[in-house]
Amino acid sequence: MVGESATLTWSSTNADSATIDQGIGGVPVNGSTSVSPTETTTYTITATGLVGTATDIVTVTVLYPPTVNISANPETILLGESSTLTWSSTHADACVIEPDVGSVDPTGSITVSPTETTTYTITATGPGGTATASVTV
């Protein structure tokens, strides 16, 4: 998750020195270090010994929590009239609006005609978790 840290751990044999890219630099030939990338980052370690070099890579995937917002235009209607719900989200793979709407695209709009005052809640879900927002018509 963005803002969290990951620990890179490595070991080598017959190495005299080791370096890790992405600004880390020289490291012990066996060890670990903490990293806190703000985006998905691939780290390459290069170990060097008398007979050559060896490399290995690892990718730290950074997930962002989703965000979502929803609005209604107009928010106040008379019985039989309609309102347009409009929503947008970031870092979401799927969204659901309840009640009575169901699965929707992560960004979009839909016309509703509730028969009573109704609070519509959208839940956005992505690899980084869930987020909700509501609007009352």
PDB file of C-alpha atoms in Angstrom:
ATOM      1  CA  MET A   1       0.000   0.000   0.000  1.00  0.00           C
ATOM      2  CA  VAL A   2       1.307   3.475  -0.710  1.00  0.00           C
ATOM      3  CA  GLY A   3       3.040   4.858   2.387  1.00  0.00           C
ATOM      4  CA  GLU A   4       4.022   1.442   3.702  1.00  0.00           C
ATOM      5  CA  SER A   5       7.446  -0.178   3.575  1.00  0.00           C
ATOM      6  CA  ALA A   6       8.750  -3.488   2.271  1.00  0.00           C
ATOM      7  CA  THR A   7      11.900  -5.337   3.284  1.00  0.00           C
ATOM      8  CA  LEU A   8      14.331  -6.495   0.617  1.00  0.00           C
ATOM      9  CA  THR A   9      16.322  -9.524   1.828  1.00  0.00           C
ATOM     10  CA  TRP A  10      19.174 -11.201  -0.049  1.00  0.00           C
ATOM     11  CA  SER A  11      21.988 -13.688   0.365  1.00  0.00           C
ATOM     12  CA  SER A  12      24.923 -14.632  -1.828  1.00  0.00           C
ATOM     13  CA  THR A  13      27.833 -17.038  -1.915  1.00  0.00           C
ATOM     14  CA  ASN A  14      31.363 -16.363  -3.097  1.00  0.00           C
ATOM     15  CA  ALA A  15      30.623 -12.641  -3.459  1.00  0.00           C
ATOM     16  CA  ASP A  16      32.973  -9.877  -2.343  1.00  0.00           C
ATOM     17  CA  SER A  17      30.587  -6.958  -2.896  1.00  0.00           C
ATOM     18  CA  ALA A  18      26.977  -6.217  -3.762  1.00  0.00           C
ATOM     19  CA  THR A  19      24.992  -3.232  -4.964  1.00  0.00           C
ATOM     20  CA  ILE A  20      21.285  -2.536  -5.364  1.00  0.00           C
ATOM     21  CA  ASP A  21      20.012   0.013  -7.881  1.00  0.00           C
ATOM     22  CA  GLN A  22      17.248   2.603  -7.367  1.00  0.00           C
ATOM     23  CA  GLY A  23      19.573   4.775  -5.285  1.00  0.00           C
ATOM     24  CA  ILE A  24      20.380   2.191  -2.607  1.00  0.00           C
ATOM     25  CA  GLY A  25      23.990   1.561  -3.634  1.00  0.00           C
ATOM     26  CA  GLY A  26      26.537  -0.686  -1.933  1.00  0.00           C
ATOM     27  CA  VAL A  27      25.161  -3.237   0.522  1.00  0.00           C
ATOM     28  CA  PRO A  28      26.587  -6.180   2.479  1.00  0.00           C
ATOM     29  CA  VAL A  29      26.730  -9.434   0.470  1.00  0.00           C
ATOM     30  CA  ASN A  30      24.031 -10.862   2.775  1.00  0.00           C
ATOM     31  CA  GLY A  31      21.435  -8.682   4.414  1.00  0.00           C
ATOM     32  CA  SER A  32      18.229  -6.747   4.183  1.00  0.00           C
ATOM     33  CA  THR A  33      17.018  -3.173   3.843  1.00  0.00           C
ATOM     34  CA  SER A  34      13.702  -1.419   4.096  1.00  0.00           C
ATOM     35  CA  VAL A  35      12.270   0.470   1.103  1.00  0.00           C
ATOM     36  CA  SER A  36       9.205   2.701   0.771  1.00  0.00           C
ATOM     37  CA  PRO A  37       8.614   3.323  -2.934  1.00  0.00           C
ATOM     38  CA  THR A  38       5.761   5.612  -3.982  1.00  0.00           C
ATOM     39  CA  GLU A  39       5.143   3.615  -7.173  1.00  0.00           C
ATOM     40  CA  THR A  40       5.727   0.056  -8.322  1.00  0.00           C
ATOM     41  CA  THR A  41       9.513  -0.350  -8.495  1.00  0.00           C
ATOM     42  CA  THR A  42      11.861  -3.096  -9.687  1.00  0.00           C
ATOM     43  CA  TYR A  43      15.069  -3.501  -7.690  1.00  0.00           C
ATOM     44  CA  THR A  44      18.154  -5.237  -9.136  1.00  0.00           C
ATOM     45  CA  ILE A  45      20.931  -6.559  -6.929  1.00  0.00           C
ATOM     46  CA  THR A  46      24.327  -7.277  -8.449  1.00  0.00           C
ATOM     47  CA  ALA A  47      26.801  -9.423  -6.506  1.00  0.00           C
ATOM     48  CA  THR A  48      30.430  -9.484  -7.636  1.00  0.00           C
ATOM     49  CA  GLY A  49      33.074 -12.067  -6.807  1.00  0.00           C
ATOM     50  CA  LEU A  50      36.398 -13.315  -8.157  1.00  0.00           C
ATOM     51  CA  VAL A  51      34.810 -15.332 -10.973  1.00  0.00           C
ATOM     52  CA  GLY A  52      32.166 -12.843 -12.118  1.00  0.00           C
ATOM     53  CA  THR A  53      28.852 -11.284 -11.249  1.00  0.00           C
ATOM     54  CA  ALA A  54      25.346 -12.472 -10.552  1.00  0.00           C
ATOM     55  CA  THR A  55      22.133 -10.468 -10.549  1.00  0.00           C
ATOM     56  CA  ASP A  56      18.623 -10.943  -9.290  1.00  0.00           C
ATOM     57  CA  ILE A  57      15.541  -8.756  -9.392  1.00  0.00           C
ATOM     58  CA  VAL A  58      12.422  -8.222  -7.346  1.00  0.00           C
ATOM     59  CA  THR A  59       9.465  -5.939  -7.966  1.00  0.00           C
ATOM     60  CA  VAL A  60       7.695  -4.175  -5.120  1.00  0.00           C
ATOM     61  CA  THR A  61       4.129  -3.441  -6.211  1.00  0.00           C
ATOM     62  CA  VAL A  62       2.574  -0.325  -4.688  1.00  0.00           C
ATOM     63  CA  LEU A  63      -1.214  -0.334  -4.360  1.00  0.00           C
ATOM     64  CA  TYR A  64      -3.271   2.808  -3.982  1.00  0.00           C
ATOM     65  CA  PRO A  65      -6.540   2.834  -2.056  1.00  0.00           C
ATOM     66  CA  PRO A  66      -9.521   3.685  -4.248  1.00  0.00           C
ATOM     67  CA  THR A  67     -11.412   6.950  -3.977  1.00  0.00           C
ATOM     68  CA  VAL A  68     -14.988   7.574  -5.075  1.00  0.00           C
ATOM     69  CA  ASN A  69     -17.499  10.412  -5.147  1.00  0.00           C
ATOM     70  CA  ILE A  70     -21.126  10.625  -6.207  1.00  0.00           C
ATOM     71  CA  SER A  71     -23.552  13.471  -6.813  1.00  0.00           C
ATOM     72  CA  ALA A  72     -27.185  13.867  -7.852  1.00  0.00           C
ATOM     73  CA  ASN A  73     -28.642  16.526 -10.143  1.00  0.00           C
ATOM     74  CA  PRO A  74     -31.096  17.609  -8.936  1.00  0.00           C
ATOM     75  CA  GLU A  75     -30.939  16.371  -5.359  1.00  0.00           C
ATOM     76  CA  THR A  76     -34.604  17.246  -4.758  1.00  0.00           C
ATOM     77  CA  ILE A  77     -37.342  15.965  -7.075  1.00  0.00           C
ATOM     78  CA  LEU A  78     -41.115  15.611  -7.047  1.00  0.00           C
ATOM     79  CA  LEU A  79     -42.686  12.148  -7.172  1.00  0.00           C
ATOM     80  CA  GLY A  80     -42.441  10.903 -10.751  1.00  0.00           C
ATOM     81  CA  GLU A  81     -39.456  13.086 -11.669  1.00  0.00           C
ATOM     82  CA  SER A  82     -35.902  11.913 -12.287  1.00  0.00           C
ATOM     83  CA  SER A  83     -32.451  12.745 -11.012  1.00  0.00           C
ATOM     84  CA  THR A  84     -29.097  11.927 -12.581  1.00  0.00           C
ATOM     85  CA  LEU A  85     -26.518  10.240 -10.381  1.00  0.00           C
ATOM     86  CA  THR A  86     -22.949  10.980 -11.518  1.00  0.00           C
ATOM     87  CA  TRP A  87     -19.898   9.332  -9.999  1.00  0.00           C
ATOM     88  CA  SER A  88     -16.169   8.951 -10.511  1.00  0.00           C
ATOM     89  CA  SER A  89     -13.496   6.870  -8.864  1.00  0.00           C
ATOM     90  CA  THR A  90      -9.753   6.354  -8.920  1.00  0.00           C
ATOM     91  CA  HIS A  91      -7.829   3.105  -8.461  1.00  0.00           C
ATOM     92  CA  ALA A  92     -11.093   1.108  -8.579  1.00  0.00           C
ATOM     93  CA  ASP A  93     -11.808  -1.971 -10.687  1.00  0.00           C
ATOM     94  CA  ALA A  94     -15.501  -2.233  -9.868  1.00  0.00           C
ATOM     95  CA  CYS A  95     -18.293  -0.128  -8.381  1.00  0.00           C
ATOM     96  CA  VAL A  96     -21.722  -0.978  -6.999  1.00  0.00           C
ATOM     97  CA  ILE A  97     -24.520   1.507  -6.248  1.00  0.00           C
ATOM     98  CA  GLU A  98     -27.217   0.508  -3.766  1.00  0.00           C
ATOM     99  CA  PRO A  99     -30.136   0.394  -3.555  1.00  0.00           C
ATOM    100  CA  ASP A 100     -31.645  -0.778  -6.829  1.00  0.00           C
ATOM    101  CA  VAL A 101     -28.808   0.148  -9.236  1.00  0.00           C
ATOM    102  CA  GLY A 102     -26.169  -2.591  -8.886  1.00  0.00           C
ATOM    103  CA  SER A 103     -22.831  -2.902 -10.678  1.00  0.00           C
ATOM    104  CA  VAL A 104     -21.651   0.135 -12.630  1.00  0.00           C
ATOM    105  CA  ASP A 105     -18.479   1.265 -14.388  1.00  0.00           C
ATOM    106  CA  PRO A 106     -15.884   3.050 -12.217  1.00  0.00           C
ATOM    107  CA  THR A 107     -16.998   6.367 -13.775  1.00  0.00           C
ATOM    108  CA  GLY A 108     -20.398   7.182 -15.185  1.00  0.00           C
ATOM    109  CA  SER A 109     -23.930   8.402 -14.698  1.00  0.00           C
ATOM    110  CA  ILE A 110     -27.444   6.971 -14.533  1.00  0.00           C
ATOM    111  CA  THR A 111     -30.951   8.364 -14.226  1.00  0.00           C
ATOM    112  CA  VAL A 112     -33.004   7.311 -11.206  1.00  0.00           C
ATOM    113  CA  SER A 113     -36.650   7.929 -10.277  1.00  0.00           C
ATOM    114  CA  PRO A 114     -37.069   6.972  -6.626  1.00  0.00           C
ATOM    115  CA  THR A 115     -40.589   6.850  -5.188  1.00  0.00           C
ATOM    116  CA  GLU A 116     -39.373   8.100  -1.792  1.00  0.00           C
ATOM    117  CA  THR A 117     -36.369   9.904  -0.347  1.00  0.00           C
ATOM    118  CA  THR A 118     -33.467   7.544  -1.054  1.00  0.00           C
ATOM    119  CA  THR A 119     -29.804   7.555  -0.089  1.00  0.00           C
ATOM    120  CA  TYR A 120     -27.658   6.054  -2.848  1.00  0.00           C
ATOM    121  CA  THR A 121     -24.340   4.595  -1.690  1.00  0.00           C
ATOM    122  CA  ILE A 122     -21.559   3.718  -4.078  1.00  0.00           C
ATOM    123  CA  THR A 123     -18.842   1.255  -3.072  1.00  0.00           C
ATOM    124  CA  ALA A 124     -15.654   1.248  -5.142  1.00  0.00           C
ATOM    125  CA  THR A 125     -13.359  -1.770  -4.919  1.00  0.00           C
ATOM    126  CA  GLY A 126      -9.781  -2.061  -6.142  1.00  0.00           C
ATOM    127  CA  PRO A 127      -6.561  -3.889  -5.312  1.00  0.00           C
ATOM    128  CA  GLY A 128      -5.890  -1.321  -2.570  1.00  0.00           C
ATOM    129  CA  GLY A 129      -9.213  -1.781  -0.744  1.00  0.00           C
ATOM    130  CA  THR A 130     -12.652  -0.176  -0.828  1.00  0.00           C
ATOM    131  CA  ALA A 131     -14.152   3.299  -0.577  1.00  0.00           C
ATOM    132  CA  THR A 132     -17.728   4.513  -0.246  1.00  0.00           C
ATOM    133  CA  ALA A 133     -19.686   7.700  -0.850  1.00  0.00           C
ATOM    134  CA  SER A 134     -23.364   8.591  -0.622  1.00  0.00           C
ATOM    135  CA  VAL A 135     -25.901  11.084  -1.908  1.00  0.00           C
ATOM    136  CA  THR A 136     -29.576  11.513  -1.004  1.00  0.00           C
ATOM    137  CA  VAL A 137     -32.301  12.208  -3.562  1.00  0.00           C
TER     138      VAL A 137
END
